[in-house]
CSV table of C-alpha atoms and ligand atoms in Angstrom, one decimal:
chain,number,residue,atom,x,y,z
A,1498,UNK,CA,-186.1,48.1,29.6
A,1499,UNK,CA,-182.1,47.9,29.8
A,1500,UNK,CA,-181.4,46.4,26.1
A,1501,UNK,CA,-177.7,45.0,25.9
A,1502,UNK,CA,-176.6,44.3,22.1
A,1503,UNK,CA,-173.8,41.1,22.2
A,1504,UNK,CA,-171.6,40.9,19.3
A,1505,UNK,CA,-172.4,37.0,18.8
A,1506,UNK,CA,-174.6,34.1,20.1
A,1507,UNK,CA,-171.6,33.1,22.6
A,1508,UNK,CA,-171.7,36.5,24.2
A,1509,UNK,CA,-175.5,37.0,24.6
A,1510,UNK,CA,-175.1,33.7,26.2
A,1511,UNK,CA,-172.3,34.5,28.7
A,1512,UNK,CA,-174.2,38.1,29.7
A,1513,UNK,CA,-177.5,36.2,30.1
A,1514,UNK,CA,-175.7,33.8,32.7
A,1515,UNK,CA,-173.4,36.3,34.0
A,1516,UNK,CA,-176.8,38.0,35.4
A,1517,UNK,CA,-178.4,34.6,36.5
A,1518,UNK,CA,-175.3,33.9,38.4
A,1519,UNK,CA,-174.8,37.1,40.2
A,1520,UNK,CA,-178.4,36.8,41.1
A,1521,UNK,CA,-178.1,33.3,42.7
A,1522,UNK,CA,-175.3,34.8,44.6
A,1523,UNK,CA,-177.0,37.3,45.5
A,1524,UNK,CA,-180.3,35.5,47.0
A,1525,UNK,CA,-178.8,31.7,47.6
A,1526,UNK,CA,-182.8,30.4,47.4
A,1527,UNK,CA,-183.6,32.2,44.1
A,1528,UNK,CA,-186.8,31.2,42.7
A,1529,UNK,CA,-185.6,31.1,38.9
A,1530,UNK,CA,-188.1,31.0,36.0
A,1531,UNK,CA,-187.1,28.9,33.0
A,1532,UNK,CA,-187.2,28.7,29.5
A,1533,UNK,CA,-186.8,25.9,26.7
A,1534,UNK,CA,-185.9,26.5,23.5
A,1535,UNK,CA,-183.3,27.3,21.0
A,1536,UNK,CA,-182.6,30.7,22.5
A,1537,UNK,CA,-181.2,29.3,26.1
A,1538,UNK,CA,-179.0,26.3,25.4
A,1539,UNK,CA,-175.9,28.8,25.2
A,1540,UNK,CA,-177.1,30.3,28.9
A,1541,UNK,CA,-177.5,27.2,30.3
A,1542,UNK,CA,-174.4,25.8,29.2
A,1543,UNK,CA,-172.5,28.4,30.5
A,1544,UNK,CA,-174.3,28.4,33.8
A,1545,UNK,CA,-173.0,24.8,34.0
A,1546,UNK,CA,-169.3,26.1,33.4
A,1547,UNK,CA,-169.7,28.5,36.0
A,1548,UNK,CA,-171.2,25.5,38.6
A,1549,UNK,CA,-168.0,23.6,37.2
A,1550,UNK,CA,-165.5,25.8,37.2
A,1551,UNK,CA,-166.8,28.4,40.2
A,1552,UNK,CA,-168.5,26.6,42.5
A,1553,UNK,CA,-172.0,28.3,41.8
A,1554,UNK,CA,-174.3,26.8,44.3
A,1555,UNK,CA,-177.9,25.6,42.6
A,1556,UNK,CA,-179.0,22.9,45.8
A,1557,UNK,CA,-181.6,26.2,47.5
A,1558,UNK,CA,-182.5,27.3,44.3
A,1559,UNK,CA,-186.2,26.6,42.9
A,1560,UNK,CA,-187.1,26.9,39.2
A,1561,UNK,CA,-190.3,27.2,37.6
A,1562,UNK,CA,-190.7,26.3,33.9
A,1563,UNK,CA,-192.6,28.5,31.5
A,1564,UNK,CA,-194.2,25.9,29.8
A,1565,UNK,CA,-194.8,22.4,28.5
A,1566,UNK,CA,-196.8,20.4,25.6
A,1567,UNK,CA,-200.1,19.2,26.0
A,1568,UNK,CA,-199.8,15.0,26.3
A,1569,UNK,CA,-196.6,14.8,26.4
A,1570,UNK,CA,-195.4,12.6,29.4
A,1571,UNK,CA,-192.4,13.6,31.6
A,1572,UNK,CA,-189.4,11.7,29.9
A,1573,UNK,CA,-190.7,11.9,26.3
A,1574,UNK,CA,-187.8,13.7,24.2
A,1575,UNK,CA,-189.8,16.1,22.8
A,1576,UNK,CA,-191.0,17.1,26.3
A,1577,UNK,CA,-189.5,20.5,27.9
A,1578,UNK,CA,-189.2,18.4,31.1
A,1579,UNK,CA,-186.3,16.3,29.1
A,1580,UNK,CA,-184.7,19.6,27.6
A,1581,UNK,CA,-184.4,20.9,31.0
A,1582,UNK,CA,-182.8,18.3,32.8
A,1583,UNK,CA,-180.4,17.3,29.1
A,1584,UNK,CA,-179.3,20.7,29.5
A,1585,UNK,CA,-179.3,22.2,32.7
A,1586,UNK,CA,-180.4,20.2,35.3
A,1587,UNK,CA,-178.4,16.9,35.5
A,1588,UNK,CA,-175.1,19.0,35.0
A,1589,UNK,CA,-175.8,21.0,38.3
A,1590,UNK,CA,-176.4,20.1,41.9
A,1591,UNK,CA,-180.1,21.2,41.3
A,1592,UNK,CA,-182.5,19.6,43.9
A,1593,UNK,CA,-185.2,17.7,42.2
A,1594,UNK,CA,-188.4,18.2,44.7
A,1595,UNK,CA,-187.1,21.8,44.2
A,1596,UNK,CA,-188.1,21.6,40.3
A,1597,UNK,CA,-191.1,22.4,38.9
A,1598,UNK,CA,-191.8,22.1,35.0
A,1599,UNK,CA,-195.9,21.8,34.0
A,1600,UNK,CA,-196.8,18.3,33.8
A,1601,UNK,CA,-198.0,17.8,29.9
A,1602,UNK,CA,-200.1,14.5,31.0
A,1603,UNK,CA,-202.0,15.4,33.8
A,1604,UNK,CA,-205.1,14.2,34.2
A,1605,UNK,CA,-206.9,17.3,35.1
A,1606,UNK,CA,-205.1,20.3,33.3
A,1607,UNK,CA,-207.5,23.1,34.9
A,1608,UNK,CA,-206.9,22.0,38.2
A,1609,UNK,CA,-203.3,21.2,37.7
A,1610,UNK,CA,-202.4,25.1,36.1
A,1611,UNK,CA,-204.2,26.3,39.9
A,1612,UNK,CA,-201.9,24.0,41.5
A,1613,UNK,CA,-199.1,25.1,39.8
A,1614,UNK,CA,-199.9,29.1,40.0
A,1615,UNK,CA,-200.3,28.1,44.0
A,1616,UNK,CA,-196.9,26.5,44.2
A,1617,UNK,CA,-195.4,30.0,42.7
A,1618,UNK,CA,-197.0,31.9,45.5
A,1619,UNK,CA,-196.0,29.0,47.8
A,1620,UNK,CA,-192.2,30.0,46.8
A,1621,UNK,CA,-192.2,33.3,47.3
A,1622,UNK,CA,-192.9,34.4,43.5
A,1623,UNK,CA,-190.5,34.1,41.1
A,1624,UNK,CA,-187.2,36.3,41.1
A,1625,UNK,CA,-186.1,36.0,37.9
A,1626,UNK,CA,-188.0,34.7,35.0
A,1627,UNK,CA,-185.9,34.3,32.0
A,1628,UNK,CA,-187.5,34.7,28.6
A,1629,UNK,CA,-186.9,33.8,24.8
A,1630,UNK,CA,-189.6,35.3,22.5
A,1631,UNK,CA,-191.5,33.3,19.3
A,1632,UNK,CA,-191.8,34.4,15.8
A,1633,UNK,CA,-195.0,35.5,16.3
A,1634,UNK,CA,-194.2,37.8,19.4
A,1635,UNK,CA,-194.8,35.2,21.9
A,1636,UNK,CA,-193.7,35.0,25.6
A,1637,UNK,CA,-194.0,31.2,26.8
A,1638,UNK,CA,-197.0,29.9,24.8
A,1639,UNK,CA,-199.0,33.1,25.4
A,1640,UNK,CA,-200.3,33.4,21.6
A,1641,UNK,CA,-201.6,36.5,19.7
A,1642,UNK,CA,-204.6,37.9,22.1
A,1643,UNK,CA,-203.5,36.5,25.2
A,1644,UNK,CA,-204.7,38.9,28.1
A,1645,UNK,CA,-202.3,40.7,29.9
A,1646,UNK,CA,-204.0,39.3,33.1
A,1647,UNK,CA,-203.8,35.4,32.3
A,1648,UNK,CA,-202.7,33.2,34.6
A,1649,UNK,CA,-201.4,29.1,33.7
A,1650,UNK,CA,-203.3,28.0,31.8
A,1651,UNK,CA,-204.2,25.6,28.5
A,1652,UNK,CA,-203.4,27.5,25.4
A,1653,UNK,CA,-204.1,26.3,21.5
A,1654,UNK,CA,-200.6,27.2,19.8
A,1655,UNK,CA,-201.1,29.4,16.8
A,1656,UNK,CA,-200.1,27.9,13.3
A,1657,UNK,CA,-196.9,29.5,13.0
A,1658,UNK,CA,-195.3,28.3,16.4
A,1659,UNK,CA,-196.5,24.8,15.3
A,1660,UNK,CA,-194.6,25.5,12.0
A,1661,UNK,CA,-191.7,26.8,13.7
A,1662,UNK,CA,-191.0,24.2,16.4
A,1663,UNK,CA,-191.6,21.0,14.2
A,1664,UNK,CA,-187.8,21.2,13.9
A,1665,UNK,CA,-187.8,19.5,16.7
A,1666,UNK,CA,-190.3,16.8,16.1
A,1667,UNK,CA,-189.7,14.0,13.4
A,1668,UNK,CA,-193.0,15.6,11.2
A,1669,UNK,CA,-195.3,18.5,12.1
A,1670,UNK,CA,-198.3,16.6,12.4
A,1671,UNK,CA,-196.5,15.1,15.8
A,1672,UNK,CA,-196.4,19.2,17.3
A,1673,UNK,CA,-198.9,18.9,20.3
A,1674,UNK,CA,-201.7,21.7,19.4
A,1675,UNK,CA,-201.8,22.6,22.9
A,1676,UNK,CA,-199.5,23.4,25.7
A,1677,UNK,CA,-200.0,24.3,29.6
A,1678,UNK,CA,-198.2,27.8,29.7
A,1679,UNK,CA,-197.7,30.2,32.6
A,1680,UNK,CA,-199.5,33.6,31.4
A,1681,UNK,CA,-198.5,36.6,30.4
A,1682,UNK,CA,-200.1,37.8,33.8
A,1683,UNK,CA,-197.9,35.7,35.7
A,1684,UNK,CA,-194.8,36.2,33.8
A,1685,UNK,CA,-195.4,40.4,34.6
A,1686,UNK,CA,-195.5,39.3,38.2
A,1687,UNK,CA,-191.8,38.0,38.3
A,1688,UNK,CA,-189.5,40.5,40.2
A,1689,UNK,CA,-187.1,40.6,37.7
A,1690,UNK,CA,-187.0,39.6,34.2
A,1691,UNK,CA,-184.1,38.5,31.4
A,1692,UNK,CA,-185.2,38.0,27.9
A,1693,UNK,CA,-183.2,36.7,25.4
A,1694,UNK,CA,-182.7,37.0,21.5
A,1695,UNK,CA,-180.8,35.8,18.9
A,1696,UNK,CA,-180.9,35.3,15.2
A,1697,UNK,CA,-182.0,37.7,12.0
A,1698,UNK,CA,-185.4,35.5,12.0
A,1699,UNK,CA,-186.0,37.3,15.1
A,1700,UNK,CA,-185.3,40.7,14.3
A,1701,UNK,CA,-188.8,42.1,13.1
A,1702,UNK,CA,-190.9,41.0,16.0
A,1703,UNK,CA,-187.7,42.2,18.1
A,1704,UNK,CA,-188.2,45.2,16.7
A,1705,UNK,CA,-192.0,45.4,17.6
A,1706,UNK,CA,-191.7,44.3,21.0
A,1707,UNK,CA,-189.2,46.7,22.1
A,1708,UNK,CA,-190.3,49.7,19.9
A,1709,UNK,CA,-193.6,49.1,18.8
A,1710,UNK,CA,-196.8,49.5,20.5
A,1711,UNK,CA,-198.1,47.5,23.7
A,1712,UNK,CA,-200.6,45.0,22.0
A,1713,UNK,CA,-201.5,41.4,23.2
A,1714,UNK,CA,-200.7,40.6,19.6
A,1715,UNK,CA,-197.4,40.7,20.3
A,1716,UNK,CA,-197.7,39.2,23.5
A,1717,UNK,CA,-194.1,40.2,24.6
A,1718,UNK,CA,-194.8,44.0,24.5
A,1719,UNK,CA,-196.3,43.5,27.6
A,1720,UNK,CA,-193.1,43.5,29.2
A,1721,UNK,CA,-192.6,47.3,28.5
A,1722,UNK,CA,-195.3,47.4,31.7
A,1723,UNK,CA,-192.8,45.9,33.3
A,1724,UNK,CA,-190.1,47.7,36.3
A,1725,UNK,CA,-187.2,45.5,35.7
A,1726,UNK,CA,-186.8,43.8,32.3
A,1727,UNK,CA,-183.1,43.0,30.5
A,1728,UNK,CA,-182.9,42.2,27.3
A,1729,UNK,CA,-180.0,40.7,25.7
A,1730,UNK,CA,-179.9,40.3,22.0
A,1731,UNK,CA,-177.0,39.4,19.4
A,1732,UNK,CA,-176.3,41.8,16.5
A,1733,UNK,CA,-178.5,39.9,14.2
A,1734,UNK,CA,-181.6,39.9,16.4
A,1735,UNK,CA,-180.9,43.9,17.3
A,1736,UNK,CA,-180.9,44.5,13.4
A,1737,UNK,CA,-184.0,46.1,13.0
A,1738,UNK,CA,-184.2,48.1,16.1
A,1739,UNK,CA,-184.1,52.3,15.2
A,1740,UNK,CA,-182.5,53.3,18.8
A,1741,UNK,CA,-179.1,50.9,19.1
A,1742,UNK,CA,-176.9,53.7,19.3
A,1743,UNK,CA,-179.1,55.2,22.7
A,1744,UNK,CA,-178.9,51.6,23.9
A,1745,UNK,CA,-175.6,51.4,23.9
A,1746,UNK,CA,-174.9,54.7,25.2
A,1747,UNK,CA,-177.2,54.1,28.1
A,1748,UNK,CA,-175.6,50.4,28.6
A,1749,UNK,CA,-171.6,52.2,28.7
A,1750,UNK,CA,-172.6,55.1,30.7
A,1751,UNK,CA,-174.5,53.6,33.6
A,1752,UNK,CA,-171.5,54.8,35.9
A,1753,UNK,CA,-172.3,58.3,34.9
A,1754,UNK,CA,-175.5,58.0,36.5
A,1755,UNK,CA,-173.9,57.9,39.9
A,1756,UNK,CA,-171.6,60.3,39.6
A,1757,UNK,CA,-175.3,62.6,38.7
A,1758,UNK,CA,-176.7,60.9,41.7
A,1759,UNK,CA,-173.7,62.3,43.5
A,1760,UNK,CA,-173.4,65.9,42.8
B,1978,LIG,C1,-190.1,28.0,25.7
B,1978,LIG,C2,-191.0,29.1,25.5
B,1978,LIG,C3,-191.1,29.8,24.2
B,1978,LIG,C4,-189.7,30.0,23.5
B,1978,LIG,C5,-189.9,30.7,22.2
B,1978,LIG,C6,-188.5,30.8,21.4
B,1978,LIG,O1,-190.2,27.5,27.0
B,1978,LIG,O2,-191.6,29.5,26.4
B,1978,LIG,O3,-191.7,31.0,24.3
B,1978,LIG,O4,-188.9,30.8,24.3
B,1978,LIG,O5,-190.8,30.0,21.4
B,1978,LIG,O6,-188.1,29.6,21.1
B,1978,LIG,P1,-186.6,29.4,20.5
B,1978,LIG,O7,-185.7,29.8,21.5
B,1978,LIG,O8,-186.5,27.9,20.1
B,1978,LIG,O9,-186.6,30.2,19.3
Protein backbone atom coordinates (compact mmCIF):
# COMPACT_ATOMS: atom_id res chain seq x y z
CA UNK A 1 0.00 0.00 0.00
CA UNK A 2 1.61 3.51 -1.06
CA UNK A 3 -0.16 5.80 1.75
CA UNK A 4 0.12 9.65 0.74
CA UNK A 5 -0.79 12.06 3.77
CA UNK A 6 -2.44 15.67 2.12
CA UNK A 7 -2.30 18.56 4.28
CA UNK A 8 -6.09 19.37 3.64
CA UNK A 9 -9.37 18.07 2.01
CA UNK A 10 -8.45 20.25 -1.25
CA UNK A 11 -5.15 18.49 -1.62
CA UNK A 12 -6.32 14.82 -1.05
CA UNK A 13 -8.71 15.82 -3.67
CA UNK A 14 -6.32 17.22 -6.26
CA UNK A 15 -3.72 13.96 -5.72
CA UNK A 16 -6.70 11.57 -6.00
CA UNK A 17 -7.60 13.17 -9.49
CA UNK A 18 -4.15 13.91 -10.45
CA UNK A 19 -3.81 9.88 -10.44
CA UNK A 20 -7.26 9.31 -12.26
CA UNK A 21 -6.13 11.64 -14.87
CA UNK A 22 -2.73 10.39 -15.60
CA UNK A 23 -4.39 7.05 -15.72
CA UNK A 24 -7.02 8.00 -18.38
CA UNK A 25 -4.12 9.34 -20.33
CA UNK A 26 -2.47 6.69 -19.96
CA UNK A 27 -5.15 4.00 -21.21
CA UNK A 28 -7.73 6.37 -23.23
CA UNK A 29 -10.58 3.40 -22.68
CA UNK A 30 -10.00 3.15 -18.87
CA UNK A 31 -12.57 1.07 -17.17
CA UNK A 32 -12.90 3.45 -13.97
CA UNK A 33 -14.59 2.18 -10.79
CA UNK A 34 -16.65 4.72 -8.89
CA UNK A 35 -17.60 5.82 -5.72
CA UNK A 36 -20.41 8.06 -4.09
CA UNK A 37 -20.17 9.68 -1.13
CA UNK A 38 -18.88 12.45 0.97
CA UNK A 39 -15.29 11.49 0.46
CA UNK A 40 -15.16 12.03 -3.64
CA UNK A 41 -17.05 15.23 -4.39
CA UNK A 42 -13.63 17.13 -4.05
CA UNK A 43 -12.01 14.37 -6.79
CA UNK A 44 -14.62 14.67 -8.92
CA UNK A 45 -14.78 18.25 -9.02
CA UNK A 46 -11.42 18.57 -9.81
CA UNK A 47 -11.50 15.91 -12.49
CA UNK A 48 -14.10 18.31 -14.06
CA UNK A 49 -11.53 21.27 -13.93
CA UNK A 50 -9.07 19.22 -15.49
CA UNK A 51 -11.82 18.18 -18.54
CA UNK A 52 -12.40 22.04 -18.47
CA UNK A 53 -9.41 23.47 -18.34
CA UNK A 54 -7.05 20.48 -20.06
CA UNK A 55 -8.91 18.83 -22.34
CA UNK A 56 -8.97 15.44 -20.44
CA UNK A 57 -10.87 13.14 -22.73
CA UNK A 58 -13.70 10.91 -20.78
CA UNK A 59 -15.99 9.88 -24.30
CA UNK A 60 -13.78 5.91 -24.29
CA UNK A 61 -13.91 5.71 -20.83
CA UNK A 62 -16.31 3.15 -18.95
CA UNK A 63 -17.23 3.44 -15.22
CA UNK A 64 -18.63 1.00 -13.04
CA UNK A 65 -20.34 2.18 -9.76
CA UNK A 66 -19.67 0.48 -6.46
CA UNK A 67 -22.96 0.56 -5.32
CA UNK A 68 -26.58 1.64 -5.08
CA UNK A 69 -29.78 1.51 -2.67
CA UNK A 70 -32.17 -1.09 -2.68
CA UNK A 71 -35.69 0.55 -4.28
CA UNK A 72 -34.53 3.43 -5.14
CA UNK A 73 -35.31 4.27 -8.93
CA UNK A 74 -32.71 5.86 -11.24
CA UNK A 75 -33.46 9.78 -10.92
CA UNK A 76 -34.58 9.63 -7.22
CA UNK A 77 -32.18 12.26 -5.41
CA UNK A 78 -31.16 10.15 -2.88
CA UNK A 79 -30.13 7.60 -5.55
CA UNK A 80 -26.12 7.23 -6.25
CA UNK A 81 -27.21 7.18 -9.96
CA UNK A 82 -28.24 11.08 -9.42
CA UNK A 83 -24.93 11.84 -7.30
CA UNK A 84 -23.02 10.54 -10.10
CA UNK A 85 -24.28 12.27 -12.97
CA UNK A 86 -24.85 15.92 -10.30
CA UNK A 87 -21.26 15.58 -9.88
CA UNK A 88 -19.33 14.07 -12.41
CA UNK A 89 -21.06 13.00 -15.19
CA UNK A 90 -23.06 15.76 -16.76
CA UNK A 91 -19.93 18.13 -16.43
CA UNK A 92 -17.80 15.77 -18.73
CA UNK A 93 -18.06 14.35 -22.15
CA UNK A 94 -18.79 10.90 -20.47
CA UNK A 95 -20.75 8.56 -22.91
CA UNK A 96 -23.89 7.39 -21.33
CA UNK A 97 -24.34 3.58 -22.80
CA UNK A 98 -20.66 3.58 -21.47
CA UNK A 99 -22.07 4.07 -17.73
CA UNK A 100 -22.87 1.64 -15.52
CA UNK A 101 -24.27 2.33 -11.86
CA UNK A 102 -26.42 -0.83 -10.14
CA UNK A 103 -29.97 -0.37 -10.90
CA UNK A 104 -31.72 0.06 -7.19
CA UNK A 105 -35.26 -1.08 -8.81
CA UNK A 106 -34.69 -3.89 -10.71
CA UNK A 107 -37.08 -6.36 -10.83
CA UNK A 108 -34.85 -9.29 -10.22
CA UNK A 109 -31.81 -8.16 -8.06
CA UNK A 110 -30.10 -11.82 -8.10
CA UNK A 111 -30.11 -11.96 -11.66
CA UNK A 112 -29.41 -8.27 -12.22
CA UNK A 113 -25.95 -8.40 -9.69
CA UNK A 114 -24.84 -11.64 -12.49
CA UNK A 115 -25.54 -9.29 -15.11
CA UNK A 116 -23.77 -6.71 -13.85
CA UNK A 117 -20.52 -8.79 -12.63
CA UNK A 118 -20.75 -10.14 -16.52
CA UNK A 119 -20.69 -6.67 -17.93
CA UNK A 120 -17.27 -6.01 -15.76
CA UNK A 121 -15.73 -9.03 -17.45
CA UNK A 122 -17.33 -7.85 -20.67
CA UNK A 123 -15.11 -4.53 -20.26
CA UNK A 124 -12.08 -5.93 -19.69
CA UNK A 125 -12.20 -5.64 -15.66
CA UNK A 126 -11.92 -2.66 -14.09
CA UNK A 127 -8.56 -0.57 -14.03
CA UNK A 128 -8.98 1.62 -11.39
CA UNK A 129 -11.52 1.24 -8.74
CA UNK A 130 -11.59 4.27 -6.58
CA UNK A 131 -12.61 3.74 -2.91
CA UNK A 132 -13.89 5.77 0.17
CA UNK A 133 -14.21 3.71 3.35
CA UNK A 134 -17.41 3.75 6.11
CA UNK A 135 -17.25 4.16 9.74
CA UNK A 136 -17.53 0.79 10.29
CA UNK A 137 -14.56 -0.27 8.02
CA UNK A 138 -16.60 -0.68 4.97
CA UNK A 139 -15.56 -0.88 1.31
CA UNK A 140 -18.80 -0.18 -0.95
CA UNK A 141 -21.62 -1.66 1.10
CA UNK A 142 -19.56 -4.79 2.01
CA UNK A 143 -20.59 -4.77 5.87
CA UNK A 144 -18.73 -6.43 8.85
CA UNK A 145 -18.38 -10.32 7.70
CA UNK A 146 -18.50 -9.87 4.15
CA UNK A 147 -16.30 -12.67 2.51
CA UNK A 148 -13.33 -11.77 0.89
CA UNK A 149 -14.60 -13.79 -2.18
CA UNK A 150 -18.10 -11.98 -2.63
CA UNK A 151 -19.16 -11.04 -5.73
CA UNK A 152 -22.40 -8.17 -6.47
CA UNK A 153 -24.57 -8.83 -4.60
CA UNK A 154 -27.74 -7.72 -2.10
CA UNK A 155 -26.39 -6.69 1.17
CA UNK A 156 -28.45 -5.62 4.57
CA UNK A 157 -26.56 -2.37 5.65
CA UNK A 158 -25.46 -2.58 9.23
CA UNK A 159 -27.04 -0.07 11.85
CA UNK A 160 -24.32 2.31 11.85
CA UNK A 161 -24.03 3.04 8.03
CA UNK A 162 -27.80 3.60 8.23
CA UNK A 163 -27.12 6.02 11.05
CA UNK A 164 -24.36 7.64 9.24
CA UNK A 165 -25.82 8.30 5.81
CA UNK A 166 -29.32 9.58 6.99
CA UNK A 167 -27.62 12.94 6.55
CA UNK A 168 -28.51 12.66 3.42
CA UNK A 169 -32.15 11.55 3.69
CA UNK A 170 -34.85 13.97 5.14
CA UNK A 171 -35.25 11.20 8.33
CA UNK A 172 -33.49 7.85 8.93
CA UNK A 173 -36.43 5.78 8.72
CA UNK A 174 -36.33 6.85 4.68
CA UNK A 175 -32.35 5.02 4.54
CA UNK A 176 -33.07 1.93 2.22
CA UNK A 177 -32.02 -1.26 4.56
CA UNK A 178 -30.50 -2.79 1.63
CA UNK A 179 -28.25 -1.95 -1.16
CA UNK A 180 -26.89 -3.86 -4.45
CA UNK A 181 -23.00 -3.57 -3.81
CA UNK A 182 -20.11 -4.91 -5.86
CA UNK A 183 -18.07 -7.36 -3.32
CA UNK A 184 -15.18 -7.11 -1.60
CA UNK A 185 -14.16 -10.02 -4.05
CA UNK A 186 -14.76 -8.01 -6.95
CA UNK A 187 -13.35 -4.83 -5.75
CA UNK A 188 -9.69 -7.11 -5.04
CA UNK A 189 -10.01 -7.99 -8.61
CA UNK A 190 -9.54 -4.33 -9.96
CA UNK A 191 -5.94 -3.75 -11.43
CA UNK A 192 -5.38 -0.87 -9.57
CA UNK A 193 -6.98 0.67 -6.72
CA UNK A 194 -7.24 4.56 -5.05
CA UNK A 195 -8.83 4.88 -1.69
CA UNK A 196 -9.66 7.90 -0.25
CA UNK A 197 -10.01 9.43 3.31
CA UNK A 198 -10.76 12.37 5.02
CA UNK A 199 -11.94 13.65 8.31
CA UNK A 200 -10.96 12.90 12.26
CA UNK A 201 -14.35 10.69 12.28
CA UNK A 202 -12.40 8.46 10.06
CA UNK A 203 -9.21 8.21 11.68
CA UNK A 204 -9.78 5.02 14.02
CA UNK A 205 -11.07 2.60 11.46
CA UNK A 206 -8.12 4.33 9.15
CA UNK A 207 -5.99 3.32 11.52
CA UNK A 208 -7.32 -0.44 11.53
CA UNK A 209 -7.44 -0.85 8.05
CA UNK A 210 -4.01 0.11 7.25
CA UNK A 211 -2.28 -1.21 10.44
CA UNK A 212 -4.48 -3.52 11.93
CA UNK A 213 -5.14 -6.98 11.15
CA UNK A 214 -6.76 -8.47 7.84
CA UNK A 215 -10.40 -9.22 9.15
CA UNK A 216 -13.67 -9.17 7.14
CA UNK A 217 -14.76 -7.01 10.02
CA UNK A 218 -13.12 -4.40 8.73
CA UNK A 219 -13.98 -5.20 5.39
CA UNK A 220 -11.31 -2.65 3.93
CA UNK A 221 -8.29 -4.61 5.31
CA UNK A 222 -8.81 -6.77 2.63
CA UNK A 223 -7.04 -4.47 0.46
CA UNK A 224 -3.67 -5.12 2.23
CA UNK A 225 -4.10 -8.53 -0.17
CA UNK A 226 -4.02 -6.34 -2.68
CA UNK A 227 -0.72 -5.57 -5.43
CA UNK A 228 -1.52 -2.00 -6.20
CA UNK A 229 -3.49 0.03 -3.59
CA UNK A 230 -3.00 4.12 -3.01
CA UNK A 231 -4.27 5.63 -0.33
CA UNK A 232 -4.70 9.14 0.03
CA UNK A 233 -5.70 10.62 3.31
CA UNK A 234 -5.83 14.25 4.84
CA UNK A 235 -4.00 14.98 8.10
CA UNK A 236 -7.09 14.52 10.17
CA UNK A 237 -7.92 11.09 8.77
CA UNK A 238 -3.94 9.93 9.00
CA UNK A 239 -4.22 10.99 12.85
CA UNK A 240 -4.20 7.84 14.36
CA UNK A 241 -1.86 6.00 12.15
CA UNK A 242 1.71 4.93 14.29
CA UNK A 243 3.99 4.81 10.96
CA UNK A 244 3.37 8.47 9.16
CA UNK A 245 6.79 9.41 9.45
CA UNK A 246 7.91 5.88 7.16
CA UNK A 247 4.99 6.94 4.87
CA UNK A 248 6.26 9.92 4.12
CA UNK A 249 9.74 8.91 3.78
CA UNK A 250 8.84 6.20 1.42
CA UNK A 251 6.31 8.76 -0.49
CA UNK A 252 9.62 11.58 -0.91
CA UNK A 253 12.12 9.05 -1.60
CA UNK A 254 10.58 7.02 -4.44
CA UNK A 255 13.44 8.50 -6.75
CA UNK A 256 15.95 6.84 -4.63
CA UNK A 257 14.64 3.67 -5.52
CA UNK A 258 15.94 3.95 -8.98
CA UNK A 259 18.94 5.27 -8.45
CA UNK A 260 19.22 1.57 -6.14
CA UNK A 261 17.76 -0.11 -9.14
CA UNK A 262 20.58 1.51 -11.00
CA UNK A 263 23.81 0.65 -9.29
C1 LIG B 1 -20.26 4.74 -1.77
C2 LIG B 1 -19.62 3.65 -1.04
C3 LIG B 1 -19.32 3.76 0.41
C4 LIG B 1 -18.68 5.08 0.81
C5 LIG B 1 -18.42 5.14 2.31
C6 LIG B 1 -17.90 6.50 2.74
O1 LIG B 1 -20.43 4.42 -3.12
O2 LIG B 1 -19.35 2.64 -1.62
O3 LIG B 1 -18.49 2.69 0.81
O4 LIG B 1 -17.48 5.24 0.11
O5 LIG B 1 -19.58 4.85 3.02
O6 LIG B 1 -18.88 7.47 2.54
P1 LIG B 1 -18.58 9.02 2.77
O7 LIG B 1 -17.61 9.39 1.72
O8 LIG B 1 -19.90 9.70 2.58
O9 LIG B 1 -18.02 9.15 4.13
Amino acid sequence: MEITIARSYEEMSAISAGIIAREIKRKHDLVLGLATGDTPVGTYKELVKIFKEEGLDFSKVTTFNLDEYVGLPPLHKNSYNYFMWENLFKHINITPSKVFVPQGNTEDPEEFCAWYEAQIKKAGGIDLQILGIGGDGHIAFNEPGSSFASPTRVKALFEQTIVDNSRFFDKKEDVPRFAITMGVGTILEAKKILMIVNGKRKADVVAQFIEGPVTSQITASALQLHRHVNVVLDAEAASRLKRTEYYNWVRDNKHLVQKEVGR
